[in-house]
Short mmCIF file of C-alpha atoms in Angstrom, two decimals:
data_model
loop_
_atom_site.label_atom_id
_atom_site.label_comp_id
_atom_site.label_asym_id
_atom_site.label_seq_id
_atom_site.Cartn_x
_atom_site.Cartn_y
_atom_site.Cartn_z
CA UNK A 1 8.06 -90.44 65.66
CA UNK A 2 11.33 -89.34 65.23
CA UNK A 3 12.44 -92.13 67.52
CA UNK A 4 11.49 -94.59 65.07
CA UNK A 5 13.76 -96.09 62.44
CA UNK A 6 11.57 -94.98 59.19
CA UNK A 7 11.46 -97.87 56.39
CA UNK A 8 9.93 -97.52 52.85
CA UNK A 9 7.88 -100.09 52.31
CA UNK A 10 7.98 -99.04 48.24
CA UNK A 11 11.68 -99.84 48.47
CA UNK A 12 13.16 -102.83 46.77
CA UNK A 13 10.64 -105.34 45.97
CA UNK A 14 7.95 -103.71 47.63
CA UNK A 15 6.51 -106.75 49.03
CA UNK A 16 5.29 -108.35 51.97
CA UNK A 17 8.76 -109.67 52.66
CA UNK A 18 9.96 -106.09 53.71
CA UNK A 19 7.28 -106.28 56.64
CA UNK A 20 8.32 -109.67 57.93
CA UNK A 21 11.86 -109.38 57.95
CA UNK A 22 11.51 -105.46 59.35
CA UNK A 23 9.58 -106.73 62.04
CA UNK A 24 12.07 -109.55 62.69
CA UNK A 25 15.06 -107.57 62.80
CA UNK A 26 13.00 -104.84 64.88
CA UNK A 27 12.91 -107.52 67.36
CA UNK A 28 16.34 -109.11 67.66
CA UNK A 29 17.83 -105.32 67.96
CA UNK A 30 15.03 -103.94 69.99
CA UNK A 31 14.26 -101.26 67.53
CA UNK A 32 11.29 -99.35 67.05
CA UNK A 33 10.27 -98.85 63.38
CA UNK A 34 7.57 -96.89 61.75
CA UNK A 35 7.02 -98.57 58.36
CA UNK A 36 5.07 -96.99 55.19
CA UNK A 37 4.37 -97.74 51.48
CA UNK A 38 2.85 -101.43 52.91
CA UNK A 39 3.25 -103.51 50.08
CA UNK A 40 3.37 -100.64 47.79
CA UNK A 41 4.15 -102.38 44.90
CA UNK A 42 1.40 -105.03 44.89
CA UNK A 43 -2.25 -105.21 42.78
CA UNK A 44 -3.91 -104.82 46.62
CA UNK A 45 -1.34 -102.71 48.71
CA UNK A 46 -1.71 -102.52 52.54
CA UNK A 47 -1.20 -105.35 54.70
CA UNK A 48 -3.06 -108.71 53.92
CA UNK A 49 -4.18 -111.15 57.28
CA UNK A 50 -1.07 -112.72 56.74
CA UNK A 51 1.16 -110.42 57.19
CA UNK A 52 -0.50 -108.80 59.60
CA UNK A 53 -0.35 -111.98 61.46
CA UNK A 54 3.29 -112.36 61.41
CA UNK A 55 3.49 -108.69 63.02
CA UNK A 56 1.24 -109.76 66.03
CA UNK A 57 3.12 -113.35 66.31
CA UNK A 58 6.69 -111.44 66.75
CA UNK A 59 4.97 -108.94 69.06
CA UNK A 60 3.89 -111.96 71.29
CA UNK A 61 7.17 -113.49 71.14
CA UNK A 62 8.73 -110.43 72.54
CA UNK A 63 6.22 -108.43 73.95
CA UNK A 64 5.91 -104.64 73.06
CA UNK A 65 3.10 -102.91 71.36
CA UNK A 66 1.84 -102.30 67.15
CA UNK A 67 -0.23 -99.28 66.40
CA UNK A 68 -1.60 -98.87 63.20
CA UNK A 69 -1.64 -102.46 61.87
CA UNK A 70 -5.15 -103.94 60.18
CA UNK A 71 -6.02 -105.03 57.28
CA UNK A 72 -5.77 -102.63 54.35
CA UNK A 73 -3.32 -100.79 56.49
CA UNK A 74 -0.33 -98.95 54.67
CA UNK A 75 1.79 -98.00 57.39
CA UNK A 76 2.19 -98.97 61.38
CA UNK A 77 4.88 -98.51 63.74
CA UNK A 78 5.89 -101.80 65.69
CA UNK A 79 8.15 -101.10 69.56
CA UNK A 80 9.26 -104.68 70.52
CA UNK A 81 9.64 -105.24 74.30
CA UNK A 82 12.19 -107.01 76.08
CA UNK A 83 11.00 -110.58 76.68
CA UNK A 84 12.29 -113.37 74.96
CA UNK A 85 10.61 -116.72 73.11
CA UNK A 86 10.13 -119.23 75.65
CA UNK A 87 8.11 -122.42 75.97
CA UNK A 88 5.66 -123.28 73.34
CA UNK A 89 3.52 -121.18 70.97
CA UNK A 90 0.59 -121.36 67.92
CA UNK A 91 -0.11 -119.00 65.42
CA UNK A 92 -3.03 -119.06 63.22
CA UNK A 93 -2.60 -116.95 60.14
CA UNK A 94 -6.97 -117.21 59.77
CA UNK A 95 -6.72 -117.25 56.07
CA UNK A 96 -4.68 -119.74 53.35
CA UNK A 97 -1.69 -117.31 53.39
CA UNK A 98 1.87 -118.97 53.68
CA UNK A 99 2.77 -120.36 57.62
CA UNK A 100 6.14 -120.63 56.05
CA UNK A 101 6.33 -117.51 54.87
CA UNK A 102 5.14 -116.70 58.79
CA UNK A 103 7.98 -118.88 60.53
CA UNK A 104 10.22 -116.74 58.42
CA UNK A 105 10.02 -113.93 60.39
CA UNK A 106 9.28 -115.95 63.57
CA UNK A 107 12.78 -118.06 63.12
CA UNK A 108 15.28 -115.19 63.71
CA UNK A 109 13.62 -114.21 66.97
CA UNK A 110 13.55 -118.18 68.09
CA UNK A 111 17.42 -117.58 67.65
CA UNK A 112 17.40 -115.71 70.11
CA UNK A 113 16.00 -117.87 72.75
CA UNK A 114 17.19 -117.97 76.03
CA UNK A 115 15.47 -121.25 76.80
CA UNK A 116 15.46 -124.39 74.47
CA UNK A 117 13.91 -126.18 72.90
CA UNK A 118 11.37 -123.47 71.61
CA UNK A 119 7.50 -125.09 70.03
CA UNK A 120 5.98 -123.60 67.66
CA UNK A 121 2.65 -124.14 65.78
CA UNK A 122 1.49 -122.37 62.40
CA UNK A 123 -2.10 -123.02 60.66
CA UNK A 124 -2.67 -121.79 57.22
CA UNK A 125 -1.19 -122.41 53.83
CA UNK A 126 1.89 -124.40 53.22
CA UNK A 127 1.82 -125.22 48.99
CA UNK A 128 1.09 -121.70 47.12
CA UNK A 129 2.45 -119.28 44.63
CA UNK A 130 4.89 -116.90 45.61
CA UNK A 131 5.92 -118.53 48.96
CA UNK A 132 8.08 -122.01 50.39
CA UNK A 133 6.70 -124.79 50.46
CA UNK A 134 6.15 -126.93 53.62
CA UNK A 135 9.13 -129.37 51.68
CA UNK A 136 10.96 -126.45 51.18
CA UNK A 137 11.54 -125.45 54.27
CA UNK A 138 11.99 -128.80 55.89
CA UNK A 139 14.24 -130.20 53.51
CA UNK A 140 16.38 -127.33 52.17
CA UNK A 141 16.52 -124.04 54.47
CA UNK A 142 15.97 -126.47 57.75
CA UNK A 143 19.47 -128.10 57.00
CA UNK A 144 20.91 -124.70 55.62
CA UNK A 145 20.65 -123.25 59.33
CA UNK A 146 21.54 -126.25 60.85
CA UNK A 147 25.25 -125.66 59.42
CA UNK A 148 24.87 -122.47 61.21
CA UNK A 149 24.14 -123.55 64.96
CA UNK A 150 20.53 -123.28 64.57
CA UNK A 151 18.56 -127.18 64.86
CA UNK A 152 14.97 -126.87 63.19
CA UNK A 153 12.79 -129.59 63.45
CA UNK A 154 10.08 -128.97 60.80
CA UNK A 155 6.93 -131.78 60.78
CA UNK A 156 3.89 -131.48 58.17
CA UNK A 157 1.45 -132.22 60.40
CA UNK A 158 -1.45 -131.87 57.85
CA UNK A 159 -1.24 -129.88 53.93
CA UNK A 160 -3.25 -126.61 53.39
CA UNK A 161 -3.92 -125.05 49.84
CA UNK A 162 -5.39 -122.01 48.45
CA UNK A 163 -8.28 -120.99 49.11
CA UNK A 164 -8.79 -122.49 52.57
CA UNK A 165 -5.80 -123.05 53.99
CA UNK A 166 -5.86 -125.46 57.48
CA UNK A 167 -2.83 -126.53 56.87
CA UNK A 168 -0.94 -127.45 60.15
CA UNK A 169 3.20 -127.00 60.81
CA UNK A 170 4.85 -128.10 63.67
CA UNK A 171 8.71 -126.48 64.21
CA UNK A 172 11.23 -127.30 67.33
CA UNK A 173 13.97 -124.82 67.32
CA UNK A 174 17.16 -125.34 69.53
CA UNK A 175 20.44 -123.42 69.43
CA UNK A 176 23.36 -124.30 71.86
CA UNK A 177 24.70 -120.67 71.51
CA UNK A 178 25.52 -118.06 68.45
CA UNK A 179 25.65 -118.59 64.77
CA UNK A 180 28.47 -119.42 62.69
CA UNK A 181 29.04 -117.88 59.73
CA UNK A 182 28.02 -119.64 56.53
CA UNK A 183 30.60 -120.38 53.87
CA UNK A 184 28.63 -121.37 50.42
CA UNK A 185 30.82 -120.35 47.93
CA UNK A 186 32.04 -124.04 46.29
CA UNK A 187 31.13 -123.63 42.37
CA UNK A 188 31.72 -124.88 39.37
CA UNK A 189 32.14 -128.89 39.78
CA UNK A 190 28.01 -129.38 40.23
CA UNK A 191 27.46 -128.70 36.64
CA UNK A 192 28.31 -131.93 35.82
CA UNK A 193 25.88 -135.03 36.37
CA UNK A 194 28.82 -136.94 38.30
CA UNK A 195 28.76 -134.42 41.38
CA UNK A 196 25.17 -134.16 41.89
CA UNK A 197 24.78 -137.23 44.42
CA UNK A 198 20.93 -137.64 43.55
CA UNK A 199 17.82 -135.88 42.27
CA UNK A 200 14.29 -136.45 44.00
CA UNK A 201 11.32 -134.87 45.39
CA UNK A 202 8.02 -135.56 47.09
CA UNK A 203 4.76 -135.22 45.07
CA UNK A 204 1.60 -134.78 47.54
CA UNK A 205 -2.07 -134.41 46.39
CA UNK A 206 -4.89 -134.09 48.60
CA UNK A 207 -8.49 -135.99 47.74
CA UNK A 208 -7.43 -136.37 44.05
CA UNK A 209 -6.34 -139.68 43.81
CA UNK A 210 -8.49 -140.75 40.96
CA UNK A 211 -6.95 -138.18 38.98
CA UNK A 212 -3.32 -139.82 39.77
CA UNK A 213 -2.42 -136.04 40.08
CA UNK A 214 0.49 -137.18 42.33
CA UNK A 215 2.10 -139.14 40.08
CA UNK A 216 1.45 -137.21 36.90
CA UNK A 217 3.69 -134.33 38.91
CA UNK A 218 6.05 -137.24 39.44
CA UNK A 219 6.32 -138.64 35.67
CA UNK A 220 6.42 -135.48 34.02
CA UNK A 221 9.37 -134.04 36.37
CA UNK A 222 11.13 -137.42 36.02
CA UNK A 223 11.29 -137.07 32.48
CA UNK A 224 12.74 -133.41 32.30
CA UNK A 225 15.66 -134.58 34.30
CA UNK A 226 16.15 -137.98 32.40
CA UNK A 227 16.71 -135.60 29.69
CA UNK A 228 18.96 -133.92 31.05
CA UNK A 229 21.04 -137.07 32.36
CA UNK A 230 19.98 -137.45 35.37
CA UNK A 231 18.01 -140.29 37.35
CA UNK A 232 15.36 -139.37 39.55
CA UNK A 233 13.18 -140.68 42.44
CA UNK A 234 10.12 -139.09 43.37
CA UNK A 235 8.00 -140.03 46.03
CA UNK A 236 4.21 -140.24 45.66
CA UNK A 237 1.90 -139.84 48.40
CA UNK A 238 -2.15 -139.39 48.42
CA UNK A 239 -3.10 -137.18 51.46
CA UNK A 240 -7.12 -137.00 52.89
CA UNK A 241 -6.50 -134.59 55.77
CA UNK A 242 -6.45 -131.65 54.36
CA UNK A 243 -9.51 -129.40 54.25
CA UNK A 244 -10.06 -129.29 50.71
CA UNK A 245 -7.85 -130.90 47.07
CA UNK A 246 -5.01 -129.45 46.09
CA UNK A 247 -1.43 -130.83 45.59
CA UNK A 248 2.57 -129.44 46.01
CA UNK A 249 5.36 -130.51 44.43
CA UNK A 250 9.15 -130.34 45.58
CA UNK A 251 12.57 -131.47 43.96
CA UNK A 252 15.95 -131.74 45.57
CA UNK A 253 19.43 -132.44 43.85
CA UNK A 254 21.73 -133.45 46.41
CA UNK A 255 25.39 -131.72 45.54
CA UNK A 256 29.04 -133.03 46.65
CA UNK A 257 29.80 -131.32 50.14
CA UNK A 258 26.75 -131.82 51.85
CA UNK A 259 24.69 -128.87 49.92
CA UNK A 260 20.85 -129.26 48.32
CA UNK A 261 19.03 -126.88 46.58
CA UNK A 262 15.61 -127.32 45.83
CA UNK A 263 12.34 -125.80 43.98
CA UNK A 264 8.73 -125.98 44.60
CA UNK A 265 5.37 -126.03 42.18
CA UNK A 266 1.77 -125.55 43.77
CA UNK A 267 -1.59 -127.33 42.05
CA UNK A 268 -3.91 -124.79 40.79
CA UNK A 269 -7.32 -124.34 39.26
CA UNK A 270 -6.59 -125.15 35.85
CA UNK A 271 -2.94 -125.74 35.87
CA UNK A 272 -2.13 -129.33 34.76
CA UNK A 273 -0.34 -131.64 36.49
CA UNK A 274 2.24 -131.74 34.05
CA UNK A 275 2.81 -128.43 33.62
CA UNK A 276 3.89 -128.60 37.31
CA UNK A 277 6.10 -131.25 37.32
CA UNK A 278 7.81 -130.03 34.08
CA UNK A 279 7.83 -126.10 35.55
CA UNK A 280 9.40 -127.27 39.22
CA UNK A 281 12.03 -129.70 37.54
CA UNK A 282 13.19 -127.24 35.27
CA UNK A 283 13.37 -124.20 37.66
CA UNK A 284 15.70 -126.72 39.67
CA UNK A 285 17.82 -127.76 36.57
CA UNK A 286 18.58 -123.70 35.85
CA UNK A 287 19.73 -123.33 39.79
CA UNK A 288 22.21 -126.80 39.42
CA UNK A 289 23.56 -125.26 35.92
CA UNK A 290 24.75 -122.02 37.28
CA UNK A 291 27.14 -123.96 39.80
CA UNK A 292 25.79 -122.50 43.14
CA UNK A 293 25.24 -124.55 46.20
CA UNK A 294 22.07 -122.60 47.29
CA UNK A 295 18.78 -122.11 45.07
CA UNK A 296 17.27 -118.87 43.96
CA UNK A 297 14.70 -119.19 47.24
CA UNK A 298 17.49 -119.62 50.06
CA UNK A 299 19.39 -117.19 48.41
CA UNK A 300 17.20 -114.46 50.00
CA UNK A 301 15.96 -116.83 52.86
CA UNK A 302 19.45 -117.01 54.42
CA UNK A 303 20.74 -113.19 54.40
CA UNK A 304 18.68 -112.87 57.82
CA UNK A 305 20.67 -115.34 59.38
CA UNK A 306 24.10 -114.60 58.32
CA UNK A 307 23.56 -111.40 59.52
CA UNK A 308 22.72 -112.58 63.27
CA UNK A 309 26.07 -114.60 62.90
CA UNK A 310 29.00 -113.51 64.27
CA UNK A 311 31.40 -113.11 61.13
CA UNK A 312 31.90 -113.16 57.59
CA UNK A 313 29.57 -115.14 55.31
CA UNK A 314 30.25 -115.86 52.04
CA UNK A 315 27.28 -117.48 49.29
CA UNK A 316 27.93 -117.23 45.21
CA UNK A 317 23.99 -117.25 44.45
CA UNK A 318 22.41 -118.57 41.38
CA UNK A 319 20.96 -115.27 40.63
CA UNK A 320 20.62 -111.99 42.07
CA UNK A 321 16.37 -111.71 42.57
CA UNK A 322 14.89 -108.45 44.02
CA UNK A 323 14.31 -110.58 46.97
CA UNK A 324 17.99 -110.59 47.47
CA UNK A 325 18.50 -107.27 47.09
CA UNK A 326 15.74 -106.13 49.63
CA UNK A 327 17.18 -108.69 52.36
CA UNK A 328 21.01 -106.93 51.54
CA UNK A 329 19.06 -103.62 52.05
CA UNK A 330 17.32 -104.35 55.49
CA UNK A 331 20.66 -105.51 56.64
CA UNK A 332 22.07 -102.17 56.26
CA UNK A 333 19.18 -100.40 57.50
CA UNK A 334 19.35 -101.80 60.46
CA UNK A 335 22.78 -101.85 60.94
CA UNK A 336 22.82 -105.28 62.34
CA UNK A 337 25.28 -106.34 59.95
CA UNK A 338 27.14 -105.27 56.54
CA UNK A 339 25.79 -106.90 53.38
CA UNK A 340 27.44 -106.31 50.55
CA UNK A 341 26.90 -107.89 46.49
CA UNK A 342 29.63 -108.83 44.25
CA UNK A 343 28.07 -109.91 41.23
CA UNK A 344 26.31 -113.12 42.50
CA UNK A 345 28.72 -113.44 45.56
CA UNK A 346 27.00 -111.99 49.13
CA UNK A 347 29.29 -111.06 51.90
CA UNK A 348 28.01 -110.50 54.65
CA UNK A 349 29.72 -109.23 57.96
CA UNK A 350 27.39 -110.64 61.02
CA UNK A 351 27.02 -108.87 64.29
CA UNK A 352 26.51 -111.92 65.85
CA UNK A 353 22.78 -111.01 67.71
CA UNK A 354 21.91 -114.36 67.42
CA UNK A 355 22.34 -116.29 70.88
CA UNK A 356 24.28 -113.53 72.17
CA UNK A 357 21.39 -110.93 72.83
CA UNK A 358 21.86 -109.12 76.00
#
């Protein structure tokens, strides 16, 4: 035991992201970890399917061995092998729990790759609470790594909501060699409606098209940011894949330089259509206001990969969340790279793992 690097799975947050980016860092260093407290901060600690799922879909992307790890389980110790991703893969995370949240920890290992392009499959949810959307990811964190070295190709193949879940994700991951370091500091000129380029989003529902839930989302978000000056497009679209009804929304704003930030808003029993589009347009108008070029959700999302990079990246954030502050404080554990917080400005000093794993 004494082998292992010991991590407190109270610390920070105390949430399920602690056990996918441990386990993803575990396996780009080749560190063993023993980690405790599961979730300790949550109504049902322990590990859910989901997360449990992303620990056995690293472990078969590098090989090694998990002891401990089932359901309800508030510890396990995870010793990644020595192989790396190659070829094509599918994970099924058996339960409507986020496959975003999943190819989370799954996309810092792909980085790793010493054969491209890498496939990968997820089934489960992809528009929920607490986790990126399906949108999100392809549209805002997809193009954030991009700028980095690493190409994502993210397809919805079909939706999945609470409580089922089906949902189906397709990724293609290619790198042509390490990360760069990401410089995201530009400020201050977005908060004016000139240097946003353009505001839209995508407004899915599943089976509910007599309802017009899809464009309720739409109408409702378009008039929160015709408010506030600007002019939105939002497309509609009625899905009848999916296993069961349900609907996501997602809104971008498009900023000078290339940037987008973006925010998400899942249907629910008994949450109106309206309340969604008004919620999601307005979480994106606070992250435009405060004059960062990343939203509240890549914010925490990115700190991963900056610290695979090989040099200093630099991101003024639109807040500081707990998220962020676990992801700064995994870094340092590990010792892969050193993250530091200046107010809402991360630095972070990459090791450069990323594409140059030996």
């Amino acid at each position: 035991m004494s082998s292992l690097l010991e991590i407190d799975g109270a610390a920070c947050a105390g949430s399920g992201m602690i056990v996918r980016q441990a386990v993803a860092y575990a396996a780009v260093t080749g560190t063993p970890i023993h980690l405790h407290h599961v979730r300790a901060s949550r109504p049902r600690p322990g590990l859910r399917r989901q997360h449990l799922g992303a620990v056995e879909a690293v472990r078969t992307l590098v090989g090694g061995t998990v002891e401990g790890a089932s359901p309800g389980s508030r510890e396990f110790t995870f010793c990644p092998g020595g192989e790396r991703p190659r070829g094509q893969y599918a994970f099924d995370v058996g339960t409507s729990g986020s496959a975003t949240a999943l190819s989370l920890a799954l996309l810092p290992v792909l980085a790793t790759a010493s054969e491209q392009p890498i496939r990968v499959e997820l089934t489960g949810g992809l528009f929920q609470d607490r986790a990126p959307s399906a949108f999100h990811l392809q549209h805002v964190l997809a193009p954030l790594i991009a700028r980095m070295g690493l190409a994502i190709a993210v397809t919805l193949v079909r939706p999945g909501y609470v409580p089922t879940g089906g949902g189906l994700l397709r990724l293609e991951v290619r790198t042509d060699g390490p990360l760069v370091p990401l410089e995201a500091q530009q400020s201050g000129s977005v908060r004016s409606v000139r240097s946003v380029r353009s505001v839209w989003g995508i407004a899915l529902a599943s089976h509910l098209q007599e309802r017009r839930v899809s464009r309720r989302m739409a109408d409702s978000a378009c008039e929160v940011f015709t408010r506030a000056g600007y002019e939105a497009r939002i497309d509609e679209r009625e899905d009848t894949s999916a296993l069961q009804p349900g609907a996501g929304l997602a809104v971008f704003a498009d900023l000078t330089g290339g940037w987008r930030l973006g925010a998400d808003g899942a249907g629910a029993r008994g949450r109106p259509a309206e309340s969604i589009g008004r919620a999601t347009a307005e979480r994106l108008l606070e992250d435009v206001r405060t004059g960062a070029v990343l939203d509240r959700f890549a914010s925490d999302q990115i700190i991963t990969f900056t610290a695979l990079a090989r040099g200093r990246s630099r991101a003024r954030l639109p807040e500081v969340t707990d998220h962020v502050r676990t992801g700064v404080w995994l870094t340092n554990l590990f010792g892969v790279a050193q993250a530091t917080l200046h107010g809402r400005l991360l630095v972070v000093e990459g090791g450069g793992t990323a594409g140059g794993r030996s």
